[in-house]
């Protein structure tokens, strides 16, 4: 029988039952590979359920650094009989199917290698059932450690780190690991031809999730108020902020909090609190996902029109409606760009990896203050909840918080003209604000969502209303000049074709670009990082005759934005769309592009799965 | 322009407070509400209370939702920042503003539509979270601004101006607030300034969530003779539980009461709220009796006014979530940003 051979390039997938304690063992497996110096991208594929339903954990191991999802599994650790059949189908020919042979089974695929390990039987030495079920997860980690050649000491160290403070648990966990290791050594010596060989490709990398990074970034960005309502996949972002605040923001002398975190009664209240706090000069944010964005609509318009800074972390999931709460998509682009009634347009940021989640979280608070408007941080479930091998965080201690145009007591005291909250003094569309309580007789104003003049006074004068709307457009132009610009794959454009993409698609895109280069297809690439689009975005579009736009939604929402904002003719922009809730793959992208270039009808480009 | 600036020519003999300010310094823009609207009398009472307590206006934040009532903050305290938000959502704005800077005085103004219908969720959660604020409901039993539809505080037996029956029972915001944990709950009447001003003054000095449900007749849509929120009806059925007198810190109680007839409540800053009992079973320090009295008077068709419930020692939101004493909006870079040192140690942990 054929056996897949590979060193440091493979995909391993674990099938478990939700709530069986497998998650931390699987995580540990991935971290062991990472510590061996090979980049990994673990992905949790979980149901919207707490206990009992099937759940998967997929780890792509790639020394080349290709960390996007890849179809076809090389090793399956199948721990859930419920999903055996389905799991077996996903395995590549010559792949390895590891299952718990305490209950022997026959599997009807001849072209794969079935490897039984009697996990539960091996765990009989542990006193109770609960422990046996839990430790069986470590037994397979131990077996994998032997079979793939991952240094066992790495796992022992990981166990010690994980159970620091709960020392009693260290010995039995190590024991479980050893049981698996020894079993594989005796019974599965040459069973597997996939190997992990130590490398140095993780130098300068860390393993963390976008939500964790964004929570940390919010601390570094000076946020003090978080108001939120639980919703997958954004919950862990608020939790991350909470964790870092508890570590870093409790006053050592008084034991009191230099922050306020409020779990609101719903998303309306959450965003209202964030707006109230920002209006009052404390940096505040909310974290949510699609359904929350829909609820926040009215308040977002208020913040836009009355020019209150606001940061909204939107960790996108599969819509519409409740959709697929535990799957990924980039399908709120238009809903966020134009959130709320009336003429509104909002600033969007598109981070592509956890490092950028950190950087953009910090940046989002400066931008919201500088522009005095809502800023949407557009992450997604894949980027937010999964650990990524990402460049390590960096911080420049000379960086200071940029609070934008805020007048303090002295500024007001020295002012000889009348203060007007919405006076465009500098001609960039951005007026000056004051915090309540600044000066006894100057600087007060009435923040309102009703139409107002330059002095924040109520007006029904249509001319004044139109002027305010035009000024907000001007502010929007200013925004496009200070937002993070696009990233290009090339120093200079060399092709008449280009590809545009954004957010978490980046990892798969890099791989797709390499494979297309190998096939002799030259294509320039641009990653959009913000909206409103900067000049460089338009130049790139101008410079190419044909552009592919890769998105993880059905309707080509980014394409719509580009067409609407730039008056670009639709024929020039070809959509490549993945919207089945799975992270987009490199194969999907390159196959679609190549099939388009080979003259296949455009309709072929639209589809959920590859 | 539809904004009218009030001429400011002070009479030299106007009374001045401890800040040297006159009552006029506490006014706002000229009201655009209907002549005789109860809401304007409430604005006047707010002006009086702040003037008498020598509150520096710029240390007050005025917050509101949407409605005729929610417009009112434009008509008092010109030197205060104001935030006229969206319909029913003032409580969340107030809560956020409150945690950003707990040092200001937060005056929330809402209507019965704003609070008892669209915003009831936020009302409930503000009452249970207890941000340190005064939450005024200018309660007229109707949607003034949208021209007279029934509101959820309109009594069952109270017909509309056009003779329509009201089909659903009224929500009693005071009873709800007491149950939810609000620590200061009072009902007032816009037409009874003598009661309203001391209640407002006590609320200003109380730490925690203060609900002032103020019956405030809508002369245009709900002041007819089949309405239970009309001036006439309230005057006839108003039963005050106590006569409040607010005594600022360091001042002596001057009013004379016979023993057993008054209750003195020390507020957290040492000032005193002295309540002359007008009913035997009145005990505003006891939740149960406060609720029982409300139910009893409702049955008797009376409108109970006065301070209904107070817990002078309740924890406010700031204490509950253990916030630092320095306002969050005054924290500086050094307090906020942990710097590069932490980042490098974290990077090591994440490998
Ligand atoms: C989301 C939303 N729905 C409806 C309205 C229309 N609206 C404005 S004020 C109001 C009712 C106000 O009633 P109340 O709060 O009792 O204030 P009053 O005018 O009686 O003082 C309504 C329904 C609105 N502004 N926003
Ligand atoms: S409609 Fe009623 S509530 Fe509105 S201003 Fe007139 S009297 Fe007051
Ligand atoms: Mg009303």
mmCIF file of C-alpha atoms in Angstrom, chain A residues 31 34-35 204-208 216 219-220 222 224-225 244 247-249 251 255-266 268-269 272-273 275-277 279-282 298-299 302 306 308 358 392-395 397 399-401 403 434-450 453 457-461 464, chain B residues 1-3 5 57-64 66 70-74 78-87 89-101 104 106 118 121-123 125-126 128-129 317-318 321-326 328-333 335-344 346-351:
data_model
loop_
_atom_site.group_PDB
_atom_site.id
_atom_site.type_symbol
_atom_site.label_atom_id
_atom_site.label_comp_id
_atom_site.label_asym_id
_atom_site.label_seq_id
_atom_site.Cartn_x
_atom_site.Cartn_y
_atom_site.Cartn_z
ATOM 1 C CA UNK A 31 2.512 23.870 19.684
ATOM 2 C CA UNK A 34 5.764 24.961 16.296
ATOM 3 C CA UNK A 35 8.460 24.566 18.934
ATOM 4 C CA UNK A 204 10.683 35.664 14.876
ATOM 5 C CA UNK A 205 7.237 34.068 14.957
ATOM 6 C CA UNK A 206 4.731 33.567 17.731
ATOM 7 C CA UNK A 207 1.600 31.457 17.916
ATOM 8 C CA UNK A 208 -1.492 33.444 18.817
ATOM 9 C CA UNK A 216 -3.802 43.289 23.741
ATOM 10 C CA UNK A 219 -4.749 47.851 25.988
ATOM 11 C CA UNK A 220 -1.733 49.318 24.192
ATOM 12 C CA UNK A 222 -5.177 53.163 25.545
ATOM 13 C CA UNK A 224 -10.211 51.949 29.060
ATOM 14 C CA UNK A 225 -13.838 51.063 28.458
ATOM 15 C CA UNK A 244 -4.776 41.766 29.728
ATOM 16 C CA UNK A 247 -2.724 41.597 34.244
ATOM 17 C CA UNK A 248 -1.649 45.078 33.319
ATOM 18 C CA UNK A 249 -4.133 47.697 34.390
ATOM 19 C CA UNK A 251 -3.285 49.871 40.118
ATOM 20 C CA UNK A 255 -5.871 47.369 43.764
ATOM 21 C CA UNK A 256 -8.422 49.314 41.746
ATOM 22 C CA UNK A 257 -9.087 49.020 38.038
ATOM 23 C CA UNK A 258 -7.779 51.476 35.497
ATOM 24 C CA UNK A 259 -10.503 50.205 33.202
ATOM 25 C CA UNK A 260 -14.211 49.451 33.065
ATOM 26 C CA UNK A 261 -15.616 46.395 31.359
ATOM 27 C CA UNK A 262 -19.367 46.099 31.156
ATOM 28 C CA UNK A 263 -21.260 43.157 29.807
ATOM 29 C CA UNK A 264 -24.240 45.020 28.442
ATOM 30 C CA UNK A 265 -27.835 43.826 28.129
ATOM 31 C CA UNK A 266 -27.625 43.808 24.329
ATOM 32 C CA UNK A 268 -27.580 48.491 21.439
ATOM 33 C CA UNK A 269 -26.575 49.189 25.000
ATOM 34 C CA UNK A 272 -24.301 53.173 23.412
ATOM 35 C CA UNK A 273 -21.966 52.815 26.363
ATOM 36 C CA UNK A 275 -20.271 56.076 22.479
ATOM 37 C CA UNK A 276 -21.043 57.706 25.833
ATOM 38 C CA UNK A 277 -17.554 56.948 27.109
ATOM 39 C CA UNK A 279 -17.842 61.347 23.984
ATOM 40 C CA UNK A 280 -16.586 61.851 27.494
ATOM 41 C CA UNK A 281 -12.944 61.374 26.495
ATOM 42 C CA UNK A 282 -12.231 57.765 27.492
ATOM 43 C CA UNK A 298 -29.064 53.523 14.741
ATOM 44 C CA UNK A 299 -26.314 54.327 17.212
ATOM 45 C CA UNK A 302 -25.520 58.913 15.678
ATOM 46 C CA UNK A 306 -22.484 63.824 15.805
ATOM 47 C CA UNK A 308 -18.074 60.803 18.296
ATOM 48 C CA UNK A 358 -2.456 44.016 17.315
ATOM 49 C CA UNK A 392 6.087 38.609 16.951
ATOM 50 C CA UNK A 393 4.552 41.754 18.430
ATOM 51 C CA UNK A 394 6.588 44.930 18.351
ATOM 52 C CA UNK A 395 6.242 48.091 20.355
ATOM 53 C CA UNK A 397 8.174 53.022 23.505
ATOM 54 C CA UNK A 399 4.864 56.094 20.507
ATOM 55 C CA UNK A 400 2.350 58.395 22.165
ATOM 56 C CA UNK A 401 -1.420 58.295 22.109
ATOM 57 C CA UNK A 403 -6.109 61.956 20.751
ATOM 58 C CA UNK A 434 -13.968 69.343 24.054
ATOM 59 C CA UNK A 435 -14.553 66.942 26.886
ATOM 60 C CA UNK A 436 -17.342 67.750 29.329
ATOM 61 C CA UNK A 437 -16.071 69.472 32.451
ATOM 62 C CA UNK A 438 -13.076 71.152 30.839
ATOM 63 C CA UNK A 439 -13.740 74.869 31.272
ATOM 64 C CA UNK A 440 -16.267 76.789 33.410
ATOM 65 C CA UNK A 441 -17.529 79.077 30.688
ATOM 66 C CA UNK A 442 -16.184 77.957 27.319
ATOM 67 C CA UNK A 443 -16.404 74.871 25.187
ATOM 68 C CA UNK A 444 -19.770 73.424 26.193
ATOM 69 C CA UNK A 445 -21.878 72.095 23.339
ATOM 70 C CA UNK A 446 -24.912 69.951 22.755
ATOM 71 C CA UNK A 447 -24.094 66.669 21.072
ATOM 72 C CA UNK A 448 -27.048 65.626 18.964
ATOM 73 C CA UNK A 449 -28.173 63.434 16.140
ATOM 74 C CA UNK A 450 -30.543 66.105 14.896
ATOM 75 C CA UNK A 453 -24.897 74.053 12.623
ATOM 76 C CA UNK A 457 -27.215 74.241 17.542
ATOM 77 C CA UNK A 458 -30.378 72.601 16.237
ATOM 78 C CA UNK A 459 -31.268 73.644 12.736
ATOM 79 C CA UNK A 460 -33.824 72.858 10.090
ATOM 80 C CA UNK A 461 -32.071 75.054 7.544
ATOM 81 C CA UNK A 464 -26.698 74.244 6.642
ATOM 82 C CA UNK B 1 -31.769 79.564 11.929
ATOM 83 C CA UNK B 2 -34.221 78.030 14.356
ATOM 84 C CA UNK B 3 -32.123 78.568 17.433
ATOM 85 C CA UNK B 5 -30.487 82.994 21.926
ATOM 86 C CA UNK B 57 -22.777 73.980 35.432
ATOM 87 C CA UNK B 58 -19.715 72.827 33.564
ATOM 88 C CA UNK B 59 -19.442 69.901 35.980
ATOM 89 C CA UNK B 60 -22.833 68.645 34.850
ATOM 90 C CA UNK B 61 -23.508 66.447 31.846
ATOM 91 C CA UNK B 62 -27.067 66.484 30.492
ATOM 92 C CA UNK B 63 -28.172 63.404 28.642
ATOM 93 C CA UNK B 64 -31.405 62.514 26.942
ATOM 94 C CA UNK B 66 -35.783 61.474 21.961
ATOM 95 C CA UNK B 70 -35.652 64.747 25.761
ATOM 96 C CA UNK B 71 -35.397 68.166 24.131
ATOM 97 C CA UNK B 72 -35.634 69.810 27.536
ATOM 98 C CA UNK B 73 -31.889 69.676 28.379
ATOM 99 C CA UNK B 74 -31.352 72.335 25.741
ATOM 100 C CA UNK B 78 -26.224 76.387 29.047
ATOM 101 C CA UNK B 79 -22.682 75.843 30.257
ATOM 102 C CA UNK B 80 -23.082 72.100 30.570
ATOM 103 C CA UNK B 81 -22.196 69.632 27.879
ATOM 104 C CA UNK B 82 -25.293 67.902 26.564
ATOM 105 C CA UNK B 83 -25.939 64.703 24.694
ATOM 106 C CA UNK B 84 -29.245 64.243 22.965
ATOM 107 C CA UNK B 85 -28.969 60.630 21.848
ATOM 108 C CA UNK B 86 -31.432 58.270 20.186
ATOM 109 C CA UNK B 87 -34.892 57.124 21.255
ATOM 110 C CA UNK B 89 -31.042 54.812 24.715
ATOM 111 C CA UNK B 90 -30.071 57.579 27.101
ATOM 112 C CA UNK B 91 -29.242 55.057 29.864
ATOM 113 C CA UNK B 92 -26.438 53.441 27.884
ATOM 114 C CA UNK B 93 -24.952 56.797 26.925
ATOM 115 C CA UNK B 94 -25.161 57.832 30.575
ATOM 116 C CA UNK B 95 -23.556 54.606 31.762
ATOM 117 C CA UNK B 96 -20.667 54.936 29.315
ATOM 118 C CA UNK B 97 -20.147 58.596 30.118
ATOM 119 C CA UNK B 98 -20.311 57.800 33.808
ATOM 120 C CA UNK B 99 -17.538 55.225 33.746
ATOM 121 C CA UNK B 100 -15.408 57.529 31.589
ATOM 122 C CA UNK B 101 -15.505 60.263 34.225
ATOM 123 C CA UNK B 104 -19.338 64.901 36.834
ATOM 124 C CA UNK B 106 -25.074 63.167 35.333
ATOM 125 C CA UNK B 118 -38.596 51.548 23.443
ATOM 126 C CA UNK B 121 -34.528 47.345 28.645
ATOM 127 C CA UNK B 122 -31.940 50.040 29.115
ATOM 128 C CA UNK B 123 -33.968 51.619 31.923
ATOM 129 C CA UNK B 125 -30.401 47.614 33.397
ATOM 130 C CA UNK B 126 -29.375 51.112 34.399
ATOM 131 C CA UNK B 128 -29.774 47.515 38.463
ATOM 132 C CA UNK B 129 -26.259 48.657 37.555
ATOM 133 C CA UNK B 317 -21.479 51.214 39.609
ATOM 134 C CA UNK B 318 -18.022 52.646 40.127
ATOM 135 C CA UNK B 321 -16.738 47.303 39.278
ATOM 136 C CA UNK B 322 -13.880 48.512 41.457
ATOM 137 C CA UNK B 323 -12.927 51.451 39.316
ATOM 138 C CA UNK B 324 -10.008 53.648 40.150
ATOM 139 C CA UNK B 325 -10.636 57.062 41.707
ATOM 140 C CA UNK B 326 -8.914 58.928 38.918
ATOM 141 C CA UNK B 328 -10.608 57.049 33.231
ATOM 142 C CA UNK B 329 -10.557 59.962 30.810
ATOM 143 C CA UNK B 330 -7.740 61.536 32.804
ATOM 144 C CA UNK B 331 -5.424 58.518 32.793
ATOM 145 C CA UNK B 332 -2.234 59.238 30.934
ATOM 146 C CA UNK B 333 -0.094 57.251 28.502
ATOM 147 C CA UNK B 335 -1.065 54.554 33.161
ATOM 148 C CA UNK B 336 -2.438 53.018 30.016
ATOM 149 C CA UNK B 337 0.353 51.535 27.956
ATOM 150 C CA UNK B 338 2.494 48.730 29.389
ATOM 151 C CA UNK B 339 5.335 49.402 26.928
ATOM 152 C CA UNK B 340 7.882 47.276 25.168
ATOM 153 C CA UNK B 341 9.079 45.392 28.207
ATOM 154 C CA UNK B 342 5.846 43.478 28.556
ATOM 155 C CA UNK B 343 5.642 42.856 24.805
ATOM 156 C CA UNK B 344 8.972 41.073 24.735
ATOM 157 C CA UNK B 346 4.781 38.068 26.094
ATOM 158 C CA UNK B 347 6.431 37.143 22.798
ATOM 159 C CA UNK B 348 8.522 34.620 24.711
ATOM 160 C CA UNK B 349 5.413 33.113 26.260
ATOM 161 C CA UNK B 350 3.720 32.744 22.897
ATOM 162 C CA UNK B 351 6.477 30.682 21.339
#
